[in-house]
Amino acid sequence: MDEQNKEIQRLQALKEIAELLNEATDLQTMLEKVLHTLLKEMKLQTGWVFFIDKNGEHRMLVDEKLPPALTLEEKKPMCEGSCWCINRFVDGRLHKATNIIECKRIEDAIEYEWGDTEHVTHHATIPLRAGEEQFGLLNVAAPHKTHFIEEELALLEAIAYQIGTTIQRIRLVEKERKYVVVAERNRLARDLHDSVKQLLFSIMLTARGTLDMTQDEELQHMLAYIGELSQEALNEMTLLIWQLRPEGLEKGLAEAIRNYAKLLSIDVCIQIEGVLSLTSELEEVVWRISQEALHNCKKHAKCEQVFIQLKRKDAFLSIQIEDNGIGFVKEKIRDSALGLKNMKERIELMNGTFCIHTELGKGTKLEMVVPTGKGEG
Ligand SMILES: Nc1ncnc2c1ncn2[C@@H]1O[C@H](COP(=O)(O)OP(=O)(O)O)[C@@H](O)[C@H]1O
Ligand SMILES: [Mg+2]
């Protein structure tokens, strides 16, 4: 009877978690909910999930009811240093749910008296993976619990496997979404190029052609004006299309920036130090920022020369964009201006820093530093 009860409980836990996983669309929320349900169903107290990247760097994505000793200083004990379970995961020696006899983090907490461990001394650790792909670890513990029996480990493993598959699914959907956005942009760029741009070109040619057919001066002025306007619209359109689909980005960032500067008739000097090989996300950020900066140089700086330096050092990329133009007063920028704000936002989203140095008559220099390493690959 007891055995039967246990089995029912096990199936109940699996069912509830399977339902949660099935509905999940957001990684963080999914992990929070699953961890909560798992602890409740298995009558455990605390748990946490580490994501571990290819360099062995770990990041705690979610945690529930960690004892005070492990949450001190914004969960510092969980974020720093290495431990047995992470090392084993990185070495490729952790294939299944395992009892961790000595948790280094808890041992340290006791040794250095970081606070109450609430009698949590041991934990089980279970790799999160799907097929060949490894994501990280699920760790769970309870007060006075020094050993997880085979059945508990088997259940944890079954759940962890489902979580792994869901992580993989969510990631694929995210990738797919990004791909759809790029495909849509490309389509729009192509359409604009083929239809609107060609039409504008025809208007411009027609206006110029008709100009020679009349002696009426007023009409000549009007036609010349139409010609100028359509030329302007054509230039704007070319830039727009470029923004949608950067030409030459596949040949490298420097090439794309050079081409764009040429389009704006700006003399640009690009200096690259270190091997760039950036993630496509960071490459896009650098590209968009360079684009806006070059635009500002053209529109505001009234300068002849722009100097761009991209320097990769260790896990950081530093970006400097300097012009010898008229400079500006930062306090006087109108609130509605978005260019510089967007740049700052883009950089900060990548955990980087953004700095403007400018002085009237002395030009402007944008300085940015961004980490190149991405959390999980
Ligand atoms: N390189 C630059 N040289 C001189 N002034 C600049 C430069 N970049 C930006 N500015 C000034 O900062 C303001 C805000 O720029 P930005 O946020 O890009 O908005 P926008 O270009 O739409 O005006 C500009 O209007 C301009 O006065
Ligand atoms: Mg601008």
Short mmCIF file of C-alpha atoms and ligand atoms in Angstrom, two decimals:
data_model
loop_
_atom_site.label_atom_id
_atom_site.label_comp_id
_atom_site.label_asym_id
_atom_site.label_seq_id
_atom_site.Cartn_x
_atom_site.Cartn_y
_atom_site.Cartn_z
CA MET A 1 0.00 0.00 0.00
CA ASP A 2 2.77 2.34 1.00
CA GLU A 3 4.58 1.52 -2.20
CA GLN A 4 1.46 2.23 -4.17
CA ASN A 5 1.00 5.60 -2.48
CA LYS A 6 4.55 6.52 -3.28
CA GLU A 7 4.07 5.62 -6.90
CA ILE A 8 0.91 7.71 -7.11
CA GLN A 9 2.73 10.64 -5.56
CA ARG A 10 5.56 10.25 -8.03
CA LEU A 11 3.19 10.24 -10.98
CA GLN A 12 1.33 13.23 -9.55
CA ALA A 13 4.58 15.21 -9.35
CA LEU A 14 5.55 14.24 -12.88
CA LYS A 15 2.13 15.13 -14.24
CA GLU A 16 2.02 18.53 -12.60
CA ILE A 17 5.49 19.38 -13.82
CA ALA A 18 4.81 18.08 -17.31
CA GLU A 19 1.81 20.41 -17.51
CA LEU A 20 3.85 23.40 -16.40
CA LEU A 21 6.57 22.61 -18.91
CA ASN A 22 4.12 22.13 -21.69
CA GLU A 23 2.72 25.63 -21.25
CA ALA A 24 6.02 27.42 -20.71
CA THR A 25 7.19 30.10 -23.12
CA ASP A 26 9.59 32.01 -20.90
CA LEU A 27 12.73 30.41 -19.47
CA GLN A 28 12.90 32.27 -16.19
CA THR A 29 9.21 31.87 -15.32
CA MET A 30 9.30 28.22 -16.31
CA LEU A 31 12.25 27.48 -14.04
CA GLU A 32 10.72 29.37 -11.11
CA LYS A 33 7.42 27.51 -11.36
CA VAL A 34 8.95 24.09 -11.90
CA LEU A 35 11.37 24.47 -9.03
CA HIS A 36 8.55 25.53 -6.75
CA THR A 37 6.34 22.59 -7.72
CA LEU A 38 9.19 20.12 -7.56
CA LEU A 39 10.15 21.14 -4.03
CA LYS A 40 6.55 21.01 -2.92
CA GLU A 41 5.85 17.59 -4.44
CA MET A 42 9.08 16.05 -3.22
CA LYS A 43 8.81 17.68 0.20
CA LEU A 44 12.17 19.38 -0.09
CA GLN A 45 13.00 22.81 1.23
CA THR A 46 15.37 24.59 -1.05
CA GLY A 47 16.67 24.40 -4.58
CA TRP A 48 18.53 26.39 -7.17
CA VAL A 49 19.46 26.22 -10.84
CA PHE A 50 22.88 27.07 -12.23
CA PHE A 51 23.36 27.69 -15.92
CA ILE A 52 26.92 26.95 -16.92
CA ASP A 53 28.49 28.25 -20.13
CA LYS A 54 31.21 26.71 -22.26
CA ASN A 55 33.92 28.48 -20.25
CA GLY A 56 32.63 26.93 -17.06
CA GLU A 57 31.22 30.25 -15.82
CA HIS A 58 28.07 29.70 -13.83
CA ARG A 59 25.06 31.89 -13.29
CA MET A 60 22.26 31.21 -10.84
CA LEU A 61 19.02 31.61 -12.74
CA VAL A 62 16.52 30.79 -10.03
CA ASP A 63 16.51 29.78 -6.39
CA GLU A 64 13.91 29.10 -3.78
CA LYS A 65 14.15 29.40 -0.01
CA LEU A 66 17.93 29.38 0.21
CA PRO A 67 19.07 29.47 3.84
CA PRO A 68 20.32 32.89 5.04
CA ALA A 69 23.94 31.69 5.03
CA LEU A 70 23.78 31.38 1.25
CA THR A 71 21.86 34.56 0.50
CA LEU A 72 24.08 37.04 2.29
CA GLU A 73 25.26 40.07 0.30
CA GLU A 74 22.83 39.51 -2.56
CA LYS A 75 23.53 35.79 -2.74
CA LYS A 76 27.25 36.26 -3.11
CA PRO A 77 28.09 32.72 -1.88
CA MET A 78 26.07 31.35 -4.79
CA CYS A 79 27.54 33.57 -7.46
CA GLU A 80 31.25 33.33 -6.78
CA GLY A 81 33.85 30.63 -6.62
CA SER A 82 33.76 27.07 -7.82
CA CYS A 83 32.35 23.98 -6.20
CA TRP A 84 32.36 20.28 -6.60
CA CYS A 85 29.16 20.01 -8.61
CA ILE A 86 30.07 22.72 -11.14
CA ASN A 87 33.59 21.35 -11.56
CA ARG A 88 32.25 17.90 -12.18
CA PHE A 89 29.73 19.21 -14.67
CA VAL A 90 32.44 21.13 -16.53
CA ASP A 91 34.74 18.09 -16.57
CA GLY A 92 31.94 16.12 -18.19
CA ARG A 93 31.80 13.71 -15.28
CA LEU A 94 28.27 14.47 -14.16
CA HIS A 95 25.86 12.37 -16.17
CA LYS A 96 23.10 11.59 -13.75
CA ALA A 97 21.48 12.70 -10.54
CA THR A 98 24.05 12.47 -7.79
CA ASN A 99 24.27 12.90 -4.03
CA ILE A 100 26.64 15.68 -3.15
CA ILE A 101 28.16 14.65 0.13
CA GLU A 102 29.94 17.89 0.81
CA CYS A 103 28.64 21.10 -0.64
CA LYS A 104 31.56 23.49 -0.77
CA ARG A 105 29.30 26.53 -0.58
CA ILE A 106 27.61 25.28 2.58
CA GLU A 107 30.92 24.19 4.09
CA ASP A 108 32.32 27.65 3.51
CA ALA A 109 29.18 29.16 4.97
CA ILE A 110 29.72 27.18 8.15
CA GLU A 111 33.46 27.74 8.31
CA TYR A 112 33.29 31.50 7.78
CA GLU A 113 30.07 31.86 9.77
CA TRP A 114 28.05 33.51 7.04
CA GLY A 115 24.82 32.83 8.90
CA ASP A 116 22.16 30.23 9.48
CA THR A 117 22.30 27.22 7.15
CA GLU A 118 18.95 25.98 8.48
CA HIS A 119 20.48 22.51 8.85
CA VAL A 120 21.00 22.16 5.14
CA THR A 121 24.30 20.36 4.74
CA HIS A 122 24.03 18.23 1.62
CA HIS A 123 22.27 18.47 -1.70
CA ALA A 124 21.50 16.40 -4.73
CA THR A 125 22.70 17.68 -8.06
CA ILE A 126 21.16 16.82 -11.40
CA PRO A 127 22.45 17.87 -14.81
CA LEU A 128 20.01 19.69 -17.07
CA ARG A 129 20.43 18.56 -20.63
CA ALA A 130 18.66 17.58 -23.80
CA GLY A 131 20.38 15.08 -26.03
CA GLU A 132 23.94 16.27 -26.50
CA GLU A 133 23.24 19.75 -25.22
CA GLN A 134 24.12 20.59 -21.62
CA PHE A 135 22.64 23.62 -19.91
CA GLY A 136 23.49 23.47 -16.25
CA LEU A 137 22.51 22.00 -12.92
CA LEU A 138 19.50 21.61 -10.72
CA ASN A 139 20.35 21.36 -7.05
CA VAL A 140 17.90 20.50 -4.27
CA ALA A 141 18.19 20.03 -0.53
CA ALA A 142 16.31 19.79 2.72
CA PRO A 143 17.23 20.26 6.40
CA HIS A 144 18.97 17.25 7.97
CA LYS A 145 18.77 15.39 4.69
CA THR A 146 22.13 13.82 4.05
CA HIS A 147 21.17 11.27 1.50
CA PHE A 148 18.79 10.95 -1.43
CA ILE A 149 17.62 7.42 -2.10
CA GLU A 150 17.73 5.83 -5.54
CA GLU A 151 14.04 6.45 -6.20
CA GLU A 152 14.30 10.13 -5.37
CA LEU A 153 17.29 10.51 -7.65
CA ALA A 154 15.48 8.67 -10.43
CA LEU A 155 12.49 10.98 -10.11
CA LEU A 156 14.72 14.06 -10.09
CA GLU A 157 16.44 12.77 -13.17
CA ALA A 158 13.16 12.23 -14.99
CA ILE A 159 12.07 15.77 -14.14
CA ALA A 160 15.45 17.26 -15.03
CA TYR A 161 15.30 15.62 -18.42
CA GLN A 162 11.92 17.16 -19.10
CA ILE A 163 13.20 20.56 -17.98
CA GLY A 164 16.18 20.18 -20.32
CA THR A 165 13.94 19.42 -23.26
CA THR A 166 11.81 22.46 -22.45
CA ILE A 167 14.86 24.74 -22.22
CA GLN A 168 15.87 23.51 -25.64
CA ARG A 169 12.41 24.14 -27.04
CA ILE A 170 12.21 27.68 -25.62
CA ARG A 171 15.65 28.49 -27.03
CA LEU A 172 14.67 27.22 -30.46
CA VAL A 173 11.53 29.35 -30.44
CA GLU A 174 13.60 32.42 -29.50
CA LYS A 175 16.04 31.74 -32.31
CA GLU A 176 13.20 31.22 -34.74
CA ARG A 177 11.64 34.51 -33.66
CA LYS A 178 14.88 36.40 -34.28
CA TYR A 179 15.20 34.74 -37.63
CA VAL A 180 11.66 35.79 -38.58
CA VAL A 181 12.44 39.41 -37.69
CA VAL A 182 15.56 39.40 -39.86
CA ALA A 183 13.71 37.74 -42.72
CA GLU A 184 10.94 40.33 -42.46
CA ARG A 185 13.44 43.18 -42.50
CA ASN A 186 15.13 41.72 -45.55
CA ARG A 187 11.81 41.40 -47.30
CA LEU A 188 10.91 45.00 -46.52
CA ALA A 189 14.31 46.19 -47.72
CA ARG A 190 13.92 44.25 -50.95
CA ASP A 191 10.42 45.58 -51.54
CA LEU A 192 11.43 49.16 -50.88
CA HIS A 193 14.36 48.74 -53.18
CA ASP A 194 12.38 47.20 -56.00
CA SER A 195 9.27 49.37 -55.85
CA VAL A 196 9.57 52.73 -54.09
CA LYS A 197 13.18 53.35 -55.00
CA GLN A 198 12.62 52.57 -58.67
CA LEU A 199 9.56 54.81 -58.74
CA LEU A 200 11.43 57.71 -57.18
CA PHE A 201 14.15 57.21 -59.71
CA SER A 202 11.60 57.42 -62.54
CA ILE A 203 10.11 60.61 -61.12
CA MET A 204 13.54 62.16 -60.93
CA LEU A 205 14.39 61.22 -64.54
CA THR A 206 10.99 62.34 -65.83
CA ALA A 207 11.29 65.70 -64.08
CA ARG A 208 14.75 66.24 -65.57
CA GLY A 209 13.61 65.12 -69.01
CA THR A 210 10.55 67.37 -69.03
CA LEU A 211 12.65 70.31 -67.92
CA ASP A 212 14.24 70.52 -71.40
CA MET A 213 10.87 70.45 -73.12
CA THR A 214 9.59 73.77 -71.86
CA GLN A 215 10.68 77.40 -72.11
CA ASP A 216 8.35 78.50 -69.31
CA GLU A 217 10.68 79.63 -66.52
CA GLU A 218 8.23 79.10 -63.70
CA LEU A 219 7.55 75.58 -64.91
CA GLN A 220 11.27 74.97 -65.22
CA HIS A 221 11.75 75.95 -61.59
CA MET A 222 8.95 73.67 -60.47
CA LEU A 223 10.36 70.76 -62.44
CA ALA A 224 13.85 71.35 -61.10
CA TYR A 225 12.37 71.38 -57.62
CA ILE A 226 10.57 68.06 -58.22
CA GLY A 227 13.87 66.66 -59.46
CA GLU A 228 15.69 67.80 -56.32
CA LEU A 229 13.01 66.50 -54.01
CA SER A 230 12.93 63.09 -55.61
CA GLN A 231 16.72 62.94 -55.50
CA GLU A 232 16.56 63.72 -51.79
CA ALA A 233 13.84 61.13 -51.22
CA LEU A 234 15.96 58.65 -53.15
CA ASN A 235 18.94 59.32 -50.89
CA GLU A 236 16.80 58.95 -47.78
CA MET A 237 15.37 55.72 -49.13
CA THR A 238 18.83 54.34 -49.84
CA LEU A 239 19.84 55.05 -46.24
CA LEU A 240 16.63 53.50 -44.93
CA ILE A 241 17.16 50.36 -46.93
CA TRP A 242 20.68 50.23 -45.60
CA GLN A 243 19.42 50.43 -42.08
CA LEU A 244 17.09 47.54 -42.71
CA ARG A 245 19.65 45.40 -44.41
CA PRO A 246 23.25 46.44 -43.95
CA GLU A 247 25.15 45.68 -47.10
CA GLY A 248 28.46 44.00 -46.53
CA LEU A 249 27.98 43.17 -42.85
CA GLU A 250 28.57 39.57 -43.82
CA LYS A 251 31.97 40.70 -45.14
CA GLY A 252 32.76 42.17 -41.76
CA LEU A 253 31.87 45.09 -39.61
CA ALA A 254 34.65 47.36 -40.85
CA GLU A 255 33.63 46.87 -44.46
CA ALA A 256 30.00 47.72 -43.68
CA ILE A 257 30.96 50.83 -41.70
CA ARG A 258 33.28 51.98 -44.49
CA ASN A 259 30.54 51.52 -47.10
CA TYR A 260 28.05 53.39 -44.97
CA ALA A 261 30.42 56.29 -44.42
CA LYS A 262 30.99 56.45 -48.17
CA LEU A 263 27.25 56.67 -48.66
CA LEU A 264 27.18 59.66 -46.31
CA SER A 265 30.32 61.16 -47.91
CA ILE A 266 32.25 60.97 -44.67
CA ASP A 267 35.94 60.29 -44.50
CA VAL A 268 36.28 57.50 -41.96
CA CYS A 269 39.37 55.87 -40.55
CA ILE A 270 38.83 52.52 -38.86
CA GLN A 271 41.39 50.96 -36.61
CA ILE A 272 40.93 47.42 -35.38
CA GLU A 273 42.99 45.80 -32.65
CA GLY A 274 42.72 42.16 -31.62
CA VAL A 275 40.60 39.47 -33.21
CA LEU A 276 37.04 40.76 -33.36
CA SER A 277 34.95 37.61 -33.99
CA LEU A 278 31.91 38.96 -32.14
CA THR A 279 28.59 37.28 -31.53
CA SER A 280 26.02 38.31 -34.11
CA GLU A 281 24.12 40.14 -31.39
CA LEU A 282 27.10 42.27 -30.42
CA GLU A 283 28.02 42.81 -34.04
CA GLU A 284 24.55 44.17 -34.69
CA VAL A 285 24.88 46.51 -31.67
CA VAL A 286 28.24 47.87 -32.85
CA TRP A 287 26.88 48.27 -36.34
CA ARG A 288 23.77 50.19 -35.26
CA ILE A 289 25.82 52.44 -33.00
CA SER A 290 28.36 53.21 -35.70
CA GLN A 291 25.54 53.99 -38.06
CA GLU A 292 23.91 56.50 -35.69
CA ALA A 293 27.26 58.02 -34.76
CA LEU A 294 28.17 58.51 -38.43
CA HIS A 295 24.77 60.03 -39.01
CA ASN A 296 25.33 62.48 -36.18
CA CYS A 297 28.72 63.39 -37.57
CA LYS A 298 27.13 64.15 -40.91
CA LYS A 299 24.10 65.97 -39.54
CA HIS A 300 25.50 67.84 -36.54
CA ALA A 301 29.27 67.75 -36.25
CA LYS A 302 30.09 69.44 -39.56
CA CYS A 303 33.38 67.61 -39.62
CA GLU A 304 35.65 66.16 -42.26
CA GLN A 305 36.98 63.19 -40.44
CA VAL A 306 35.73 60.44 -38.20
CA PHE A 307 38.00 58.04 -36.39
CA ILE A 308 36.63 54.70 -35.25
CA GLN A 309 38.59 52.30 -33.09
CA LEU A 310 37.44 48.78 -32.23
CA LYS A 311 39.69 47.11 -29.74
CA ARG A 312 39.24 43.60 -28.40
CA LYS A 313 41.05 42.82 -25.20
CA ASP A 314 40.36 39.64 -23.24
CA ALA A 315 36.62 39.44 -22.69
CA PHE A 316 35.91 43.08 -23.61
CA LEU A 317 35.41 45.14 -26.71
CA SER A 318 36.13 48.83 -26.53
CA ILE A 319 34.58 51.09 -29.13
CA GLN A 320 35.66 54.67 -29.72
CA ILE A 321 34.12 56.99 -32.25
CA GLU A 322 35.72 60.38 -32.49
CA ASP A 323 35.08 63.36 -34.75
CA ASN A 324 36.80 66.69 -35.13
CA GLY A 325 33.54 68.59 -35.49
CA ILE A 326 31.82 71.42 -33.64
CA GLY A 327 30.99 69.47 -30.46
CA PHE A 328 27.92 70.18 -28.33
CA VAL A 329 26.64 70.87 -24.85
CA LYS A 330 25.19 67.73 -23.34
CA GLU A 331 22.71 69.61 -21.14
CA LYS A 332 21.21 71.26 -24.17
CA ILE A 333 20.11 68.13 -26.00
CA ARG A 334 16.37 68.19 -26.53
CA ASP A 335 14.45 65.50 -24.66
CA SER A 336 12.97 64.05 -27.81
CA ALA A 337 16.38 63.21 -29.29
CA LEU A 338 16.70 59.43 -29.40
CA GLY A 339 19.95 58.69 -31.21
CA LEU A 340 22.39 58.97 -28.30
CA LYS A 341 19.83 57.55 -25.86
CA ASN A 342 19.36 54.47 -28.02
CA MET A 343 23.10 53.96 -28.25
CA LYS A 344 23.43 54.09 -24.47
CA GLU A 345 20.52 51.72 -24.04
CA ARG A 346 21.90 49.21 -26.51
CA ILE A 347 25.27 49.19 -24.75
CA GLU A 348 23.77 48.92 -21.28
CA LEU A 349 21.58 46.02 -22.38
CA MET A 350 24.83 44.20 -23.16
CA ASN A 351 26.13 45.13 -19.66
CA GLY A 352 28.53 47.67 -21.10
CA THR A 353 29.38 51.27 -20.30
CA PHE A 354 28.75 54.34 -22.45
CA CYS A 355 30.45 57.69 -22.16
CA ILE A 356 30.35 60.93 -24.18
CA HIS A 357 33.19 63.45 -24.18
CA THR A 358 32.42 66.61 -26.07
CA GLU A 359 33.31 70.27 -26.03
CA LEU A 360 32.19 73.12 -28.26
CA GLY A 361 34.66 73.58 -31.07
CA LYS A 362 36.69 70.55 -30.02
CA GLY A 363 34.75 67.63 -31.43
CA THR A 364 33.05 64.67 -29.89
CA LYS A 365 34.26 61.31 -28.68
CA LEU A 366 32.01 58.37 -27.77
CA GLU A 367 33.62 55.74 -25.59
CA MET A 368 32.06 52.35 -24.96
CA VAL A 369 33.19 49.12 -23.37
CA VAL A 370 31.15 45.91 -23.62
CA PRO A 371 31.82 42.39 -22.45
CA THR A 372 32.12 40.06 -25.45
CA GLY A 373 31.43 36.83 -23.58
CA LYS A 374 27.82 35.81 -23.72
CA GLY A 375 26.34 33.93 -20.81
CA GLU A 376 25.40 30.61 -22.29
CA GLY A 377 26.36 29.96 -25.90
N1 LIG B 1 28.93 64.14 -33.27
C1 LIG B 1 28.19 65.19 -32.88
N2 LIG B 1 28.65 66.45 -33.08
C2 LIG B 1 27.93 67.52 -32.69
N3 LIG B 1 26.74 67.44 -32.10
C3 LIG B 1 26.21 66.22 -31.86
C4 LIG B 1 26.91 65.04 -32.24
N4 LIG B 1 26.16 63.98 -31.88
C5 LIG B 1 25.06 64.47 -31.30
N5 LIG B 1 25.08 65.83 -31.29
C6 LIG B 1 24.07 66.71 -30.66
O1 LIG B 1 23.27 65.93 -29.79
C7 LIG B 1 21.92 66.00 -30.18
C8 LIG B 1 21.26 64.68 -29.95
O2 LIG B 1 21.70 63.70 -30.86
P1 LIG B 1 20.82 62.43 -31.13
O3 LIG B 1 20.44 61.86 -29.81
O4 LIG B 1 21.53 61.54 -32.07
O5 LIG B 1 19.49 63.00 -31.80
P2 LIG B 1 19.28 63.63 -33.25
O6 LIG B 1 20.43 63.22 -34.10
O7 LIG B 1 18.00 63.04 -33.71
O8 LIG B 1 19.21 65.12 -33.03
C9 LIG B 1 21.93 66.44 -31.60
O9 LIG B 1 20.76 67.14 -31.91
C10 LIG B 1 23.14 67.33 -31.66
O10 LIG B 1 22.85 68.63 -31.21
MG MG B 2 21.17 61.37 -34.23
#
